[in-house]
Amino acid sequence: MINWKMLGISPTDDKAAIKKAYAKQLRVYHPEDHPEDYQRLREAFDAAMKQAGKSVPFVEEQTSPEIIHSILVRDERPDPERLHTLSPLSSVNETEVLDVIADGLEDQMEAGGMPNTRIEPLQLFWQGLHERYRDISRRVDPQQWESLLNEDYMWDMGTVEKRFDVLMRFLAERRYMPHDVWTLLDLTFELSKNLENRRERYDNDVIEYITLQISGTMEMGYVCFVGREFTFDIDDYLSCREAAQFFLMRRQFEDAEQRLAQANELFQEDPDLQLMRAKFALMNGAVSEEVLGILNQVISYNPQEWEAYLLRGRLLFNEKQYKEAQQDAELLLQQVPKSQDARCLAIECYMALNQLEKAWAIQNEPPKIYFRYCAVIMALCNKQIYAQKPRKKSFKYMLGVTGYRIMEFLLLLWKLNWKLLLIYIASGYIIGFGSLPAYIAAGAMLWRTWKSIRATYLLLT
Amino acid sequence: MIGIDLGTTNSLVAYWDGKQAQIIPNVLGEKLTPSVVSVDDNGAILVGRIAQERLITHPHLTGASFKRFMGSEKKYKLGAFEFTPEEMSSFILRTLKEDAEAYLGQAVHEAVISVPAYFNDVQRKMTQKAAELAGLKVERLISEPTAAALAYGLHQGEAEMRFLVFDLGGGTFDVSILEMFEGVMDVKAIAGDNYLGGDDFTELLVAHFVSEHQLILEQLDDKTISSLYKQAEQCKRSLGAETRGCMRTVLEDRELVLHITKPEFEQLAQPLIIRLRQPVERALRDAELLPSDLNGIVMVGGATRMPLVKHVIGRMFGQMPYASIDPDESVALGAAVQAALKQRNQALEEIILTDVCPYTLGTSVIQIGAKGKLSDGHYLPIIERNTPIPVSRVERLYTVNDMQKVLIVDVYQGESRLVENNLKLGQLNINVPAAKAGEQCIDVRYTYDINGILEVEVISVTTGEKNRLLIEQHVGTMSREQIEARLLEIASIKIHPRDRVENRLLIAKGERLYEESLGQRREFIARCLKEFEDALHTQDDRVIKKVAQWYKEQLAQMEGWGYFS
């Protein structure tokens, strides 16, 4: 309902008349003096203008949501299996006329809303996207994308909405690009913000995929592809790699194994893939030599893949090749001094090689409670203390030590069980000292003692 | 009543002389007063050009670009003093007020102050506080692009037109779309970026210089850094007119030079340039307009002088007619026009200005999803962005738990669907009688006044209990008495006396040149400085004037050298 009374005119579609009436009434209901009346006047004015302007094309464009073409069918939950079995797009798309966008435009051209010149920048944008995507060396270079986003046709202000549609159409085909490129796209198009408000306009799976990529949780390297020629479609490989990562994260090993094998068949010299293979092998209890082989590959492809060094070091340590493990640990400590895993490994190596001084030298305060680190440090302290013990063991000394141990044990027992004893005695007074409560109390005490002894044992070894 | 443009790099003050708005020159006769504050050896505050010179010679006693940190916790340590950004701003305002009083010959108590359109509630409140500290009553906060449009639109007569104001200042970027008809100036949409401005381009050059010479910015001392910034600023300006620019600085008695060509600079600035697009797109979208619906583009802010920025506007709007207004002065002039409008000046009775709010304001709600599952943290917009102001809206909220006794109303500002990504402005609690879930409800009223300041009121529908909140976060850490005490403290800090400002400036300039140069030139400047200081000591006005004249010429010559040698 439009408040024509507020505007002081009878209902009309004449914009000029509405504006004139509004301007006149504004002098009566000045926003400065009559804020509430102004608000009502303003609402009446906006409503009247909106009704009068219903035939204006740009309003229509804003309000009619259209689902943009998508290869994905709508579903309640995204089904990763289905997504990853879809064949990646072929290169046909690049020269394809933007049918959907052109379709949308035809109606408007009939209505005289959008001139022909509007399509051209969109077509150029579409091509620009594909040109960069097609060539893997250009695809992984954020500067290439930056230059695209600064092309003249990107500055055309008349096609903002449609340009977003084109981008979404492009991204709907599951794109594999480095995180830097995703970040850049997010910055320029405010992807995360805009997508939130347009959930009904685009496919939910696509939106989720894009959000995931922007968040960077699935980030993987692309450097290894630069300057190479491929006989197969690189996107086939990338989709396998991503699926493998997905399944590995969810611990769906059978699916992961299949993807890893597929990817490995296509291309081997990708440190990220090989690292995943190594992890997979480790999680499935493969032979150490095999895992070591893979890890060596990873390191040869990317000498800065620190995670591989850590895994290799751990593996070598478990194989009792302490010297080699120690080398890895030392390198890691230099490169990533903050890693507590690396520090742990180093300390353990030194301990295994009986270089206690060195181990002691690199221990430090852990920034947060880290169980393995605490355990290792405790073990180190014990070793240190035993190492300082006099070599000669006189009988008296041994007796002293044993006495001390026994005392310690009794004290521990007392500390653990005094409450139970108290309860036993108290309950004894009330219900009488039968044999059953005594058994129960003794059982409970034994159980507690056993638990604490086991915990101490675990911590120390 | 005066109009003040409190800018990131420069500030201006203007007034309405009965027929038109005019800029009031400062004590040095200049229209622009640099927004820089410094403390001298006697603990007096220096403002403007002198402070700007001291940015290089006494960086630890000087602060600049504080508008960028308005509303944040940042503190400026100037010698023994410690100031917040709004206190720093208050010194600028006090100086401008004194300039205006000297020029108009009467006391000034009220002002219209411009703020970036995209300033949020907290930043606006801080600006008001700065004025309060300076002893000025803020009659109105006006958005910068709106002010510029007002100054511009005034000369366009009765014609009906729509235009876009592109305001790229030192530290902020605002876009506004306005429509003028029948004497009404109607702001249709506002968008912007609070952290994008001319300074970012300067910083880019500094970063480039540092990386080219393999220096580490954190390891350079304050003096080198501030002289680098000055050089970068000059280089940026010269790149506007010439095809190449150059930066030089003295480091450990070594002169470092960097030449940069225009295309190189354009390449460097690409990421910043791309950031100019999104706000323009959003403003057009919100106004439901196409570029072809616009009659013109008004460019405001010193940074729009850069050819790079002009080029971008050309790319966006093609051969759109540009408005010819002074990008530096129009905001202050517009603020003065607004001051006159506020006073209902006869010559201006015709124009009425209506503005919009730049952000969506709302509250946090719990959503009941499928199967009665509750999920919290959802954003319920109450006033959508670009709603005409003043405006007041009510939303009814219900309890979600049985026997719930208290409802908490969080006040948020922002555009995200989830409140965690929006800015929290404050919180209100209200008691309701315990009852079954959904039986009790409250009305939440958001009132956005004409200054762009928010008031929230909640009313329990059954009991009629009321609770209101004028958002005063961040100020909240100080009690009213503490604020009063601080007010007195700030007021007691002396600003350097006006009558000796010019000589002070000459010394500051000489000191800066001395530090910037080497060898013979340095000695020569030292001699000139000595001569001038001796003249000052005579306290004979005639002698001082004569020597000052000579000294000024020498300095001007020196300054010129930098470009050629």
Tab-separated table of N, CA, C and O in Angstrom, chain A residues 421-438:
chain	number	residue	atom	x	y	z
A	421	LEU	N	40.703	-46.005	52.268
A	421	LEU	CA	40.829	-46.555	53.619
A	421	LEU	C	39.874	-45.859	54.566
A	421	LEU	O	39.176	-46.496	55.355
A	422	LEU	N	39.878	-44.552	54.447
A	422	LEU	CA	39.035	-43.731	55.309
A	422	LEU	C	37.573	-44.121	55.141
A	422	LEU	O	36.842	-44.325	56.115
A	423	ILE	N	37.181	-44.247	53.878
A	423	ILE	CA	35.794	-44.610	53.604
A	423	ILE	C	35.483	-45.983	54.193
A	423	ILE	O	34.452	-46.210	54.826
A	424	TYR	N	36.464	-46.906	54.024
A	424	TYR	CA	36.277	-48.258	54.529
A	424	TYR	C	36.057	-48.238	56.036
A	424	TYR	O	35.124	-48.860	56.563
A	425	ILE	N	36.926	-47.453	56.725
A	425	ILE	CA	36.811	-47.403	58.184
A	425	ILE	C	35.486	-46.769	58.594
A	425	ILE	O	34.757	-47.290	59.438
A	426	ALA	N	35.165	-45.674	57.928
A	426	ALA	CA	33.931	-44.957	58.277
A	426	ALA	C	32.718	-45.861	58.080
A	426	ALA	O	31.849	-45.970	58.939
A	427	SER	N	32.699	-46.525	56.904
A	427	SER	CA	31.540	-47.390	56.636
A	427	SER	C	31.532	-48.582	57.580
A	427	SER	O	30.471	-49.076	57.956
A	428	GLY	N	32.725	-49.013	57.996
A	428	GLY	CA	32.825	-50.120	58.936
A	428	GLY	C	32.121	-49.804	60.244
A	428	GLY	O	31.450	-50.640	60.823
A	429	TYR	N	32.284	-48.584	60.694
A	429	TYR	CA	31.654	-48.198	61.952
A	429	TYR	C	30.150	-48.233	61.835
A	429	TYR	O	29.441	-48.520	62.776
A	430	ILE	N	29.659	-47.899	60.658
A	430	ILE	CA	28.208	-47.804	60.501
A	430	ILE	C	27.588	-49.168	60.244
A	430	ILE	O	26.662	-49.582	60.924
A	431	ILE	N	28.123	-49.909	59.272
A	431	ILE	CA	27.475	-51.174	58.930
A	431	ILE	C	28.276	-52.384	59.424
A	431	ILE	O	27.915	-53.521	59.150
A	432	GLY	N	29.350	-52.154	60.161
A	432	GLY	CA	30.129	-53.248	60.704
A	432	GLY	C	31.162	-53.754	59.731
A	432	GLY	O	30.977	-53.682	58.518
A	433	PHE	N	32.318	-54.219	60.286
A	433	PHE	CA	33.401	-54.677	59.423
A	433	PHE	C	33.126	-56.091	58.956
A	433	PHE	O	33.423	-57.045	59.645
A	434	GLY	N	32.515	-56.233	57.855
A	434	GLY	CA	32.306	-57.569	57.317
A	434	GLY	C	33.472	-57.934	56.420
A	434	GLY	O	34.384	-57.121	56.206
A	435	SER	N	33.453	-59.085	55.876
A	435	SER	CA	34.548	-59.450	54.975
A	435	SER	C	34.299	-58.900	53.573
A	435	SER	O	35.225	-58.561	52.849
A	436	LEU	N	33.044	-58.761	53.188
A	436	LEU	CA	32.756	-58.282	51.830
A	436	LEU	C	33.265	-56.849	51.589
A	436	LEU	O	33.974	-56.602	50.621
A	437	PRO	N	32.927	-55.904	52.500
A	437	PRO	CA	33.455	-54.547	52.283
A	437	PRO	C	34.980	-54.547	52.240
A	437	PRO	O	35.580	-53.800	51.466
A	438	ALA	N	35.611	-55.400	53.038
A	438	ALA	CA	37.073	-55.430	53.044
A	438	ALA	C	37.595	-55.852	51.673
A	438	ALA	O	38.528	-55.272	51.135
